[in-house]
PDB file of C-alpha atoms in Angstrom:
ATOM      1  CA  UNK L 727     -12.831  51.064  26.540  1.00  0.00           C
ATOM      2  CA  UNK L 728      -9.128  49.514  26.708  1.00  0.00           C
ATOM      3  CA  UNK L 729      -6.088  51.763  27.419  1.00  0.00           C
ATOM      4  CA  UNK L 730      -2.970  51.116  24.979  1.00  0.00           C
ATOM      5  CA  UNK L 731       0.083  51.511  27.299  1.00  0.00           C
ATOM      6  CA  UNK L 732       3.854  49.793  27.264  1.00  0.00           C
ATOM      7  CA  UNK L 733       2.684  47.510  23.844  1.00  0.00           C
ATOM      8  CA  UNK L 734      -0.151  46.135  26.094  1.00  0.00           C
ATOM      9  CA  UNK L 735      -4.069  46.823  26.313  1.00  0.00           C
ATOM     10  CA  UNK L 736      -5.408  47.646  29.578  1.00  0.00           C
ATOM     11  CA  UNK L 737      -8.652  47.450  31.512  1.00  0.00           C
ATOM     12  CA  UNK L 738     -10.352  46.740  34.785  1.00  0.00           C
ATOM     13  CA  UNK L 739      -6.861  45.630  36.244  1.00  0.00           C
ATOM     14  CA  UNK L 740      -6.080  43.052  33.371  1.00  0.00           C
ATOM     15  CA  UNK L 741      -3.657  43.473  30.360  1.00  0.00           C
ATOM     16  CA  UNK L 742      -2.683  41.824  27.060  1.00  0.00           C
ATOM     17  CA  UNK L 743      -0.502  41.759  24.171  1.00  0.00           C
ATOM     18  CA  UNK L 744      -1.729  41.100  20.515  1.00  0.00           C
ATOM     19  CA  UNK L 745       0.408  38.577  18.236  1.00  0.00           C
ATOM     20  CA  UNK L 746       1.863  39.571  15.061  1.00  0.00           C
ATOM     21  CA  UNK L 747       0.315  38.863  11.777  1.00  0.00           C
ATOM     22  CA  UNK L 748      -3.201  39.756  12.494  1.00  0.00           C
ATOM     23  CA  UNK L 749      -5.932  42.067  11.366  1.00  0.00           C
ATOM     24  CA  UNK L 750      -7.653  44.262  13.786  1.00  0.00           C
ATOM     25  CA  UNK L 751     -11.278  45.189  13.709  1.00  0.00           C
ATOM     26  CA  UNK L 752     -12.457  47.945  15.495  1.00  0.00           C
ATOM     27  CA  UNK L 753     -15.041  48.293  17.979  1.00  0.00           C
ATOM     28  CA  UNK L 754     -17.323  50.054  15.669  1.00  0.00           C
ATOM     29  CA  UNK L 755     -17.386  46.777  13.725  1.00  0.00           C
ATOM     30  CA  UNK L 756     -18.266  44.800  16.350  1.00  0.00           C
ATOM     31  CA  UNK L 757     -20.887  46.815  18.120  1.00  0.00           C
ATOM     32  CA  UNK L 758     -19.373  46.593  21.374  1.00  0.00           C
ATOM     33  CA  UNK L 759     -17.137  49.238  23.335  1.00  0.00           C
ATOM     34  CA  UNK L 760     -14.939  46.958  25.206  1.00  0.00           C
ATOM     35  CA  UNK L 761     -13.860  44.172  22.613  1.00  0.00           C
ATOM     36  CA  UNK L 762     -11.285  43.845  20.013  1.00  0.00           C
ATOM     37  CA  UNK L 763     -11.374  41.214  17.283  1.00  0.00           C
ATOM     38  CA  UNK L 764      -8.353  39.866  15.279  1.00  0.00           C
ATOM     39  CA  UNK L 765      -8.057  37.746  12.256  1.00  0.00           C
ATOM     40  CA  UNK L 766      -5.103  35.649  11.660  1.00  0.00           C
ATOM     41  CA  UNK L 767      -3.244  37.190   8.525  1.00  0.00           C
ATOM     42  CA  UNK L 768      -4.089  33.740   6.394  1.00  0.00           C
ATOM     43  CA  UNK L 769      -7.851  33.990   7.734  1.00  0.00           C
ATOM     44  CA  UNK L 770      -7.823  30.748   9.296  1.00  0.00           C
ATOM     45  CA  UNK L 771      -9.054  31.748  12.704  1.00  0.00           C
ATOM     46  CA  UNK L 772     -10.571  34.874  14.737  1.00  0.00           C
ATOM     47  CA  UNK L 773     -10.148  36.021  18.248  1.00  0.00           C
ATOM     48  CA  UNK L 774     -12.163  38.123  20.059  1.00  0.00           C
ATOM     49  CA  UNK L 775     -11.050  39.805  23.499  1.00  0.00           C
ATOM     50  CA  UNK L 776     -12.922  41.918  25.570  1.00  0.00           C
ATOM     51  CA  UNK L 777     -14.380  42.728  28.932  1.00  0.00           C
ATOM     52  CA  UNK L 778     -18.076  41.613  29.939  1.00  0.00           C
ATOM     53  CA  UNK L 779     -19.516  43.829  32.666  1.00  0.00           C
ATOM     54  CA  UNK L 780     -22.669  41.590  33.225  1.00  0.00           C
ATOM     55  CA  UNK L 781     -20.903  38.584  33.550  1.00  0.00           C
ATOM     56  CA  UNK L 782     -22.612  35.405  34.936  1.00  0.00           C
ATOM     57  CA  UNK L 783     -19.517  33.414  36.340  1.00  0.00           C
ATOM     58  CA  UNK L 784     -17.148  32.146  34.266  1.00  0.00           C
ATOM     59  CA  UNK L 785     -18.311  28.768  34.667  1.00  0.00           C
ATOM     60  CA  UNK L 786     -22.068  29.229  33.991  1.00  0.00           C
ATOM     61  CA  UNK L 787     -21.500  31.616  30.730  1.00  0.00           C
ATOM     62  CA  UNK L 788     -19.281  28.473  29.309  1.00  0.00           C
ATOM     63  CA  UNK L 789     -22.061  26.044  30.477  1.00  0.00           C
ATOM     64  CA  UNK L 790     -24.619  28.271  28.865  1.00  0.00           C
ATOM     65  CA  UNK L 791     -22.562  27.960  25.425  1.00  0.00           C
ATOM     66  CA  UNK L 792     -22.815  24.386  25.128  1.00  0.00           C
ATOM     67  CA  UNK L 793     -26.535  24.213  26.508  1.00  0.00           C
ATOM     68  CA  UNK L 794     -29.195  22.197  24.335  1.00  0.00           C
ATOM     69  CA  UNK L 795     -30.548  25.327  22.862  1.00  0.00           C
ATOM     70  CA  UNK L 796     -27.567  27.004  21.886  1.00  0.00           C
ATOM     71  CA  UNK L 797     -26.711  24.157  19.280  1.00  0.00           C
ATOM     72  CA  UNK L 798     -22.949  23.812  20.615  1.00  0.00           C
ATOM     73  CA  UNK L 799     -21.277  20.399  21.736  1.00  0.00           C
ATOM     74  CA  UNK L 800     -18.638  20.771  24.345  1.00  0.00           C
ATOM     75  CA  UNK L 801     -15.402  19.106  23.280  1.00  0.00           C
ATOM     76  CA  UNK L 802     -14.421  18.396  26.620  1.00  0.00           C
ATOM     77  CA  UNK L 803     -15.042  19.442  30.236  1.00  0.00           C
ATOM     78  CA  UNK L 804     -15.254  23.411  31.442  1.00  0.00           C
ATOM     79  CA  UNK L 805     -11.857  23.474  33.031  1.00  0.00           C
ATOM     80  CA  UNK L 806     -10.837  25.720  35.825  1.00  0.00           C
ATOM     81  CA  UNK L 807      -7.729  27.706  34.952  1.00  0.00           C
ATOM     82  CA  UNK L 808      -5.773  30.439  37.008  1.00  0.00           C
ATOM     83  CA  UNK L 809      -3.774  32.974  34.718  1.00  0.00           C
ATOM     84  CA  UNK L 810      -1.892  35.869  36.079  1.00  0.00           C
ATOM     85  CA  UNK L 811      -3.661  35.288  39.453  1.00  0.00           C
ATOM     86  CA  UNK L 812      -7.155  35.543  38.103  1.00  0.00           C
ATOM     87  CA  UNK L 813      -9.159  32.561  38.600  1.00  0.00           C
ATOM     88  CA  UNK L 814     -11.936  31.730  35.872  1.00  0.00           C
ATOM     89  CA  UNK L 815     -12.532  28.673  33.412  1.00  0.00           C
ATOM     90  CA  UNK L 816     -11.849  27.616  29.881  1.00  0.00           C
ATOM     91  CA  UNK L 817     -13.814  25.317  27.366  1.00  0.00           C
ATOM     92  CA  UNK L 818     -13.363  23.847  24.058  1.00  0.00           C
ATOM     93  CA  UNK L 819     -16.809  23.459  21.824  1.00  0.00           C
ATOM     94  CA  UNK L 820     -17.767  23.008  18.315  1.00  0.00           C
ATOM     95  CA  UNK L 821     -20.810  23.995  16.023  1.00  0.00           C
ATOM     96  CA  UNK L 822     -21.503  22.174  13.013  1.00  0.00           C
ATOM     97  CA  UNK L 823     -19.273  24.525  11.172  1.00  0.00           C
ATOM     98  CA  UNK L 824     -16.663  25.947  13.731  1.00  0.00           C
ATOM     99  CA  UNK L 825     -14.625  25.053  16.459  1.00  0.00           C
ATOM    100  CA  UNK L 826     -14.147  27.314  19.347  1.00  0.00           C
ATOM    101  CA  UNK L 827     -12.221  27.948  22.473  1.00  0.00           C
ATOM    102  CA  UNK L 828     -13.461  30.439  25.205  1.00  0.00           C
ATOM    103  CA  UNK L 829     -11.537  31.643  28.504  1.00  0.00           C
ATOM    104  CA  UNK L 830     -13.051  33.598  30.646  1.00  0.00           C
ATOM    105  CA  UNK L 831     -11.337  35.171  34.002  1.00  0.00           C
ATOM    106  CA  UNK L 832     -13.439  36.639  37.181  1.00  0.00           C
ATOM    107  CA  UNK L 833     -12.053  40.376  37.520  1.00  0.00           C
ATOM    108  CA  UNK L 834     -14.218  41.188  40.261  1.00  0.00           C
ATOM    109  CA  UNK L 835     -17.881  41.570  40.933  1.00  0.00           C
ATOM    110  CA  UNK L 836     -19.894  40.946  37.631  1.00  0.00           C
ATOM    111  CA  UNK L 837     -16.808  41.894  35.360  1.00  0.00           C
ATOM    112  CA  UNK L 838     -14.951  39.177  33.400  1.00  0.00           C
ATOM    113  CA  UNK L 839     -12.122  39.176  30.771  1.00  0.00           C
ATOM    114  CA  UNK L 840     -12.832  36.812  27.911  1.00  0.00           C
ATOM    115  CA  UNK L 841     -10.750  35.393  24.890  1.00  0.00           C
ATOM    116  CA  UNK L 842     -12.490  33.520  22.102  1.00  0.00           C
ATOM    117  CA  UNK L 843     -11.326  31.937  19.245  1.00  0.00           C
ATOM    118  CA  UNK L 844     -12.941  30.282  16.263  1.00  0.00           C
ATOM    119  CA  UNK L 845     -12.097  28.393  13.464  1.00  0.00           C
ATOM    120  CA  UNK L 846     -13.636  26.617  10.331  1.00  0.00           C
ATOM    121  CA  UNK L 847     -10.375  25.803   8.653  1.00  0.00           C
ATOM    122  CA  UNK L 848      -8.176  23.839  11.404  1.00  0.00           C
ATOM    123  CA  UNK L 849      -8.502  22.150  14.430  1.00  0.00           C
ATOM    124  CA  UNK L 850      -9.027  24.481  17.443  1.00  0.00           C
ATOM    125  CA  UNK L 851      -6.196  22.691  19.170  1.00  0.00           C
ATOM    126  CA  UNK L 852      -3.969  23.528  16.070  1.00  0.00           C
ATOM    127  CA  UNK L 853      -4.945  27.158  16.731  1.00  0.00           C
ATOM    128  CA  UNK L 854      -4.342  27.468  20.383  1.00  0.00           C
ATOM    129  CA  UNK L 855      -1.117  25.296  20.090  1.00  0.00           C
ATOM    130  CA  UNK L 856       0.052  28.205  17.535  1.00  0.00           C
ATOM    131  CA  UNK L 857       2.837  30.340  18.497  1.00  0.00           C
ATOM    132  CA  UNK L 858       0.815  33.284  18.016  1.00  0.00           C
ATOM    133  CA  UNK L 859      -1.948  32.265  20.278  1.00  0.00           C
ATOM    134  CA  UNK L 860       0.509  30.860  22.767  1.00  0.00           C
ATOM    135  CA  UNK L 861       2.334  34.504  22.722  1.00  0.00           C
ATOM    136  CA  UNK L 862      -1.319  36.206  23.096  1.00  0.00           C
ATOM    137  CA  UNK L 863      -2.039  34.131  26.391  1.00  0.00           C
ATOM    138  CA  UNK L 864       1.396  34.362  28.057  1.00  0.00           C
ATOM    139  CA  UNK L 865       0.800  38.230  27.458  1.00  0.00           C
ATOM    140  CA  UNK L 866      -2.029  38.388  29.920  1.00  0.00           C
ATOM    141  CA  UNK L 867      -1.234  40.175  33.118  1.00  0.00           C
ATOM    142  CA  UNK L 868      -2.373  42.130  35.824  1.00  0.00           C
ATOM    143  CA  UNK L 869      -2.492  45.903  35.143  1.00  0.00           C
ATOM    144  CA  UNK L 870      -2.621  49.114  37.458  1.00  0.00           C
ATOM    145  CA  UNK L 871      -4.936  50.865  34.934  1.00  0.00           C
TER     146      UNK L 871
END
């Protein structure tokens, strides 16, 4: 579950803010307790953010997304990242119909933060370069909650 405080969502020591002009789907809609899904106002992309308490390692989780059985194709290498002092990995990949960006940050033990964006109507590079996504990524920080 996320705590909403000081205009940010907090969980497991990480916090983030949502961009303007998005629709918010509730956890009940998603069937998951610790995730939020956003949809761009124009419907061009979705973003899911959440906490995975059974993480398999940030790199392994992303590599499993592009395994032969998953039907996904990597659009580049799994890239190490450090954001707000958290380490993890990110990856761009595609299916036949959609392009994706996924960021996973290790929060400790088997717990991981993830941010997952998907688009059918535009390039994932364009989505990730948008003001909304840039704002959201820059809002990620450490939390005392």
